């Protein structure tokens, strides 16, 4: 290691080095403070979830522990979502539906959106169309992200279309189809053509 070269670099870039040292000190200090203040949460919640996601042999047990012991934490809700998906992949829709309730009261808009999406799917699968449509409508205003909003609107339009409610579906699809920035614009245009055709036949 050439100490002289390092010293020359420090002298030439003194301000950046000082700023870097200060930033590092702040980050380390904040990290220590955070760990001291939230040690139990950091060790018992985040670490457990990370272990489960990193392929721990007892991943499912860890996820169930998170859901049982920390159901109202962000990581507990993420664990519930993972378990719900695991049950769905195995075709166990009824047990999967039991996990969706853990997402319902989340303050996180993304998790809340996931609740509305999956809860709507379970309701629709069970034949409760009106409740499913209501959940999809509720999901539209949870975030400012156009992708999320139009995802719910397009899904709702598809349900209305399949239920023969062409007037309501047409209104929703027209709004999406005319929005050049919507990621669902082309899908909405395609379905709108079908709705228009069936409306005319009817």
Short mmCIF file of N, CA and C in Angstrom, two decimals, residues 32-120:
data_model
loop_
_atom_site.label_atom_id
_atom_site.label_comp_id
_atom_site.label_asym_id
_atom_site.label_seq_id
_atom_site.Cartn_x
_atom_site.Cartn_y
_atom_site.Cartn_z
N UNK A 32 -26.57 2.66 14.36
CA UNK A 32 -26.43 2.19 15.75
C UNK A 32 -27.64 2.61 16.57
N UNK A 33 -28.08 3.87 16.36
CA UNK A 33 -29.25 4.36 17.08
C UNK A 33 -30.48 3.53 16.75
N UNK A 34 -30.65 3.29 15.44
CA UNK A 34 -31.81 2.52 15.00
C UNK A 34 -31.80 1.11 15.61
N UNK A 35 -30.64 0.47 15.56
CA UNK A 35 -30.55 -0.88 16.10
C UNK A 35 -30.80 -0.90 17.60
N UNK A 36 -30.28 0.12 18.29
CA UNK A 36 -30.49 0.18 19.74
C UNK A 36 -31.96 0.41 20.09
N UNK A 37 -32.62 1.27 19.26
CA UNK A 37 -34.02 1.60 19.53
C UNK A 37 -34.97 0.51 19.07
N UNK A 38 -34.56 -0.21 18.03
CA UNK A 38 -35.47 -1.19 17.43
C UNK A 38 -34.83 -2.58 17.35
N UNK A 39 -33.98 -2.88 18.33
CA UNK A 39 -33.24 -4.14 18.26
C UNK A 39 -34.15 -5.36 18.15
N UNK A 40 -35.18 -5.40 18.97
CA UNK A 40 -36.08 -6.56 18.95
C UNK A 40 -36.75 -6.71 17.60
N UNK A 41 -37.24 -5.58 17.07
CA UNK A 41 -37.91 -5.63 15.77
C UNK A 41 -36.93 -6.03 14.68
N UNK A 42 -35.73 -5.44 14.71
CA UNK A 42 -34.73 -5.73 13.69
C UNK A 42 -34.34 -7.20 13.70
N UNK A 43 -34.15 -7.74 14.91
CA UNK A 43 -33.69 -9.12 15.01
C UNK A 43 -34.82 -10.13 14.84
N UNK A 44 -35.98 -9.83 15.40
CA UNK A 44 -37.07 -10.81 15.41
C UNK A 44 -37.97 -10.75 14.17
N UNK A 45 -37.96 -9.63 13.48
CA UNK A 45 -38.87 -9.50 12.35
C UNK A 45 -38.14 -9.47 11.01
N UNK A 46 -37.36 -8.41 10.75
CA UNK A 46 -36.68 -8.32 9.46
C UNK A 46 -35.75 -9.50 9.21
N UNK A 47 -34.98 -9.86 10.23
CA UNK A 47 -34.01 -10.95 10.06
C UNK A 47 -34.73 -12.27 9.76
N UNK A 48 -35.83 -12.51 10.44
CA UNK A 48 -36.58 -13.75 10.18
C UNK A 48 -37.10 -13.77 8.74
N UNK A 49 -37.62 -12.64 8.30
CA UNK A 49 -38.14 -12.60 6.93
C UNK A 49 -37.02 -12.79 5.91
N UNK A 50 -35.89 -12.13 6.14
CA UNK A 50 -34.76 -12.26 5.22
C UNK A 50 -34.28 -13.70 5.18
N UNK A 51 -34.22 -14.33 6.35
CA UNK A 51 -33.82 -15.74 6.38
C UNK A 51 -34.76 -16.60 5.55
N UNK A 52 -36.04 -16.36 5.68
CA UNK A 52 -37.03 -17.14 4.92
C UNK A 52 -36.84 -16.94 3.42
N UNK A 53 -36.57 -15.68 3.02
CA UNK A 53 -36.42 -15.37 1.60
C UNK A 53 -35.10 -15.86 1.02
N UNK A 54 -34.12 -16.09 1.89
CA UNK A 54 -32.80 -16.53 1.43
C UNK A 54 -32.68 -18.04 1.33
N UNK A 55 -33.80 -18.72 1.46
CA UNK A 55 -33.79 -20.17 1.26
C UNK A 55 -33.55 -21.00 2.51
N UNK A 56 -33.87 -20.45 3.66
CA UNK A 56 -33.76 -21.21 4.91
C UNK A 56 -34.61 -22.48 4.78
N UNK A 57 -34.08 -23.64 5.18
CA UNK A 57 -34.85 -24.90 5.08
C UNK A 57 -36.21 -24.83 5.78
N UNK A 58 -36.29 -24.02 6.82
CA UNK A 58 -37.56 -23.89 7.55
C UNK A 58 -38.29 -22.61 7.18
N UNK A 59 -38.20 -22.22 5.91
CA UNK A 59 -38.76 -20.94 5.45
C UNK A 59 -40.25 -20.80 5.78
N UNK A 60 -41.02 -21.82 5.50
CA UNK A 60 -42.46 -21.74 5.76
C UNK A 60 -42.76 -21.59 7.24
N UNK A 61 -41.97 -22.28 8.07
CA UNK A 61 -42.14 -22.16 9.52
C UNK A 61 -41.83 -20.74 9.98
N UNK A 62 -40.76 -20.16 9.41
CA UNK A 62 -40.39 -18.79 9.75
C UNK A 62 -41.48 -17.81 9.34
N UNK A 63 -42.03 -18.01 8.15
CA UNK A 63 -43.10 -17.12 7.67
C UNK A 63 -44.34 -17.23 8.56
N UNK A 64 -44.67 -18.45 8.94
CA UNK A 64 -45.84 -18.63 9.83
C UNK A 64 -45.60 -17.98 11.19
N UNK A 65 -44.35 -18.04 11.65
CA UNK A 65 -44.01 -17.42 12.93
C UNK A 65 -44.19 -15.90 12.84
N UNK A 66 -43.78 -15.34 11.72
CA UNK A 66 -43.92 -13.89 11.52
C UNK A 66 -45.40 -13.49 11.51
N UNK A 67 -46.20 -14.26 10.82
CA UNK A 67 -47.64 -13.96 10.74
C UNK A 67 -48.30 -14.09 12.11
N UNK A 68 -47.89 -15.09 12.87
CA UNK A 68 -48.48 -15.33 14.20
C UNK A 68 -48.00 -14.31 15.23
N UNK A 69 -46.69 -14.06 15.26
CA UNK A 69 -46.12 -13.21 16.30
C UNK A 69 -46.15 -11.72 15.97
N UNK A 70 -46.07 -11.39 14.68
CA UNK A 70 -46.00 -9.98 14.28
C UNK A 70 -46.98 -9.67 13.14
N UNK A 71 -48.25 -9.96 13.33
CA UNK A 71 -49.22 -9.83 12.23
C UNK A 71 -49.44 -8.41 11.72
N UNK A 72 -49.18 -7.41 12.56
CA UNK A 72 -49.46 -6.03 12.15
C UNK A 72 -48.22 -5.27 11.68
N UNK A 73 -47.08 -5.96 11.61
CA UNK A 73 -45.87 -5.32 11.10
C UNK A 73 -45.83 -5.47 9.58
N UNK A 74 -45.02 -4.66 8.94
CA UNK A 74 -44.87 -4.75 7.49
C UNK A 74 -44.38 -6.14 7.10
N UNK A 75 -43.37 -6.64 7.84
CA UNK A 75 -42.80 -7.94 7.50
C UNK A 75 -43.77 -9.08 7.79
N UNK A 76 -44.58 -8.93 8.82
CA UNK A 76 -45.60 -9.93 9.09
C UNK A 76 -46.61 -10.01 7.96
N UNK A 77 -46.96 -8.85 7.43
CA UNK A 77 -47.91 -8.82 6.31
C UNK A 77 -47.27 -9.36 5.02
N UNK A 78 -46.00 -9.07 4.82
CA UNK A 78 -45.31 -9.63 3.65
C UNK A 78 -45.25 -11.16 3.76
N UNK A 79 -45.03 -11.64 4.97
CA UNK A 79 -45.01 -13.09 5.19
C UNK A 79 -46.37 -13.70 4.89
N UNK A 80 -47.43 -13.00 5.29
CA UNK A 80 -48.79 -13.48 5.01
C UNK A 80 -49.04 -13.55 3.51
N UNK A 81 -48.53 -12.56 2.79
CA UNK A 81 -48.71 -12.56 1.34
C UNK A 81 -47.95 -13.72 0.70
N UNK A 82 -46.75 -13.97 1.18
CA UNK A 82 -45.97 -15.09 0.64
C UNK A 82 -46.65 -16.43 0.92
N UNK A 83 -47.17 -16.58 2.12
CA UNK A 83 -47.87 -17.82 2.47
C UNK A 83 -49.15 -17.99 1.65
N UNK A 84 -49.83 -16.86 1.41
CA UNK A 84 -51.04 -16.90 0.60
C UNK A 84 -50.71 -17.38 -0.82
N UNK A 85 -49.63 -16.85 -1.38
CA UNK A 85 -49.23 -17.25 -2.73
C UNK A 85 -48.78 -18.71 -2.76
N UNK A 86 -48.08 -19.14 -1.70
CA UNK A 86 -47.65 -20.54 -1.63
C UNK A 86 -48.85 -21.48 -1.63
N UNK A 87 -49.89 -21.10 -0.89
CA UNK A 87 -51.11 -21.92 -0.85
C UNK A 87 -51.82 -21.92 -2.21
N UNK A 88 -51.83 -20.75 -2.86
CA UNK A 88 -52.46 -20.66 -4.18
C UNK A 88 -51.75 -21.53 -5.20
N UNK A 89 -50.41 -21.53 -5.16
CA UNK A 89 -49.64 -22.35 -6.09
C UNK A 89 -49.92 -23.83 -5.90
N UNK A 90 -50.32 -24.20 -4.70
CA UNK A 90 -50.66 -25.61 -4.42
C UNK A 90 -52.14 -25.90 -4.65
N UNK A 91 -52.87 -24.89 -5.11
CA UNK A 91 -54.28 -25.08 -5.39
C UNK A 91 -55.16 -25.04 -4.16
N UNK A 92 -54.62 -24.56 -3.04
CA UNK A 92 -55.38 -24.50 -1.79
C UNK A 92 -55.99 -23.10 -1.62
N UNK A 93 -57.00 -22.82 -2.40
CA UNK A 93 -57.57 -21.47 -2.42
C UNK A 93 -58.22 -21.08 -1.10
N UNK A 94 -58.87 -22.02 -0.46
CA UNK A 94 -59.56 -21.71 0.81
C UNK A 94 -58.57 -21.29 1.89
N UNK A 95 -57.48 -22.06 2.05
CA UNK A 95 -56.49 -21.70 3.07
C UNK A 95 -55.72 -20.45 2.66
N UNK A 96 -55.57 -20.23 1.36
CA UNK A 96 -54.90 -19.01 0.89
C UNK A 96 -55.72 -17.79 1.26
N UNK A 97 -57.03 -17.91 1.13
CA UNK A 97 -57.93 -16.79 1.44
C UNK A 97 -57.85 -16.38 2.91
N UNK A 98 -57.47 -17.31 3.77
CA UNK A 98 -57.36 -17.00 5.20
C UNK A 98 -56.24 -15.99 5.49
N UNK A 99 -55.24 -15.94 4.61
CA UNK A 99 -54.11 -15.04 4.84
C UNK A 99 -54.38 -13.61 4.38
N UNK A 100 -55.35 -13.43 3.50
CA UNK A 100 -55.58 -12.10 2.94
C UNK A 100 -56.02 -11.10 4.01
N UNK A 101 -56.64 -11.58 5.08
CA UNK A 101 -57.13 -10.69 6.13
C UNK A 101 -55.98 -9.93 6.82
N UNK A 102 -54.78 -10.50 6.80
CA UNK A 102 -53.64 -9.85 7.44
C UNK A 102 -53.18 -8.60 6.68
N UNK A 103 -53.61 -8.46 5.43
CA UNK A 103 -53.20 -7.31 4.62
C UNK A 103 -54.18 -6.15 4.73
N UNK A 104 -55.37 -6.43 5.23
CA UNK A 104 -56.49 -5.49 5.17
C UNK A 104 -56.22 -4.15 5.84
N UNK A 105 -55.67 -4.14 7.04
CA UNK A 105 -55.52 -2.90 7.80
C UNK A 105 -54.17 -2.21 7.62
N UNK A 106 -53.41 -2.63 6.63
CA UNK A 106 -52.09 -2.05 6.42
C UNK A 106 -52.19 -0.58 6.00
N UNK A 107 -51.25 0.22 6.48
CA UNK A 107 -51.20 1.64 6.09
C UNK A 107 -50.36 1.81 4.82
N UNK A 108 -49.59 0.78 4.50
CA UNK A 108 -48.76 0.82 3.29
C UNK A 108 -49.66 0.69 2.06
N UNK A 109 -49.65 1.68 1.15
CA UNK A 109 -50.58 1.65 0.01
C UNK A 109 -50.38 0.47 -0.94
N UNK A 110 -49.14 -0.01 -1.05
CA UNK A 110 -48.88 -1.15 -1.93
C UNK A 110 -49.47 -2.43 -1.33
N UNK A 111 -49.24 -2.62 -0.04
CA UNK A 111 -49.80 -3.80 0.64
C UNK A 111 -51.32 -3.72 0.64
N UNK A 112 -51.85 -2.53 0.87
CA UNK A 112 -53.30 -2.33 0.85
C UNK A 112 -53.86 -2.64 -0.54
N UNK A 113 -53.13 -2.25 -1.58
CA UNK A 113 -53.55 -2.55 -2.95
C UNK A 113 -53.57 -4.06 -3.18
N UNK A 114 -52.56 -4.74 -2.64
CA UNK A 114 -52.50 -6.20 -2.78
C UNK A 114 -53.71 -6.83 -2.10
N UNK A 115 -54.10 -6.28 -0.94
CA UNK A 115 -55.28 -6.80 -0.25
C UNK A 115 -56.50 -6.68 -1.14
N UNK A 116 -56.74 -5.50 -1.71
CA UNK A 116 -57.92 -5.30 -2.55
C UNK A 116 -57.91 -6.21 -3.77
N UNK A 117 -56.74 -6.39 -4.35
CA UNK A 117 -56.64 -7.24 -5.53
C UNK A 117 -56.94 -8.70 -5.21
N UNK A 118 -56.26 -9.25 -4.19
CA UNK A 118 -56.46 -10.67 -3.85
C UNK A 118 -57.83 -10.92 -3.23
N UNK A 119 -58.26 -10.01 -2.36
CA UNK A 119 -59.58 -10.19 -1.74
C UNK A 119 -60.66 -10.19 -2.81
N UNK A 120 -60.51 -9.31 -3.81
CA UNK A 120 -61.48 -9.27 -4.91
C UNK A 120 -61.47 -10.59 -5.68
#
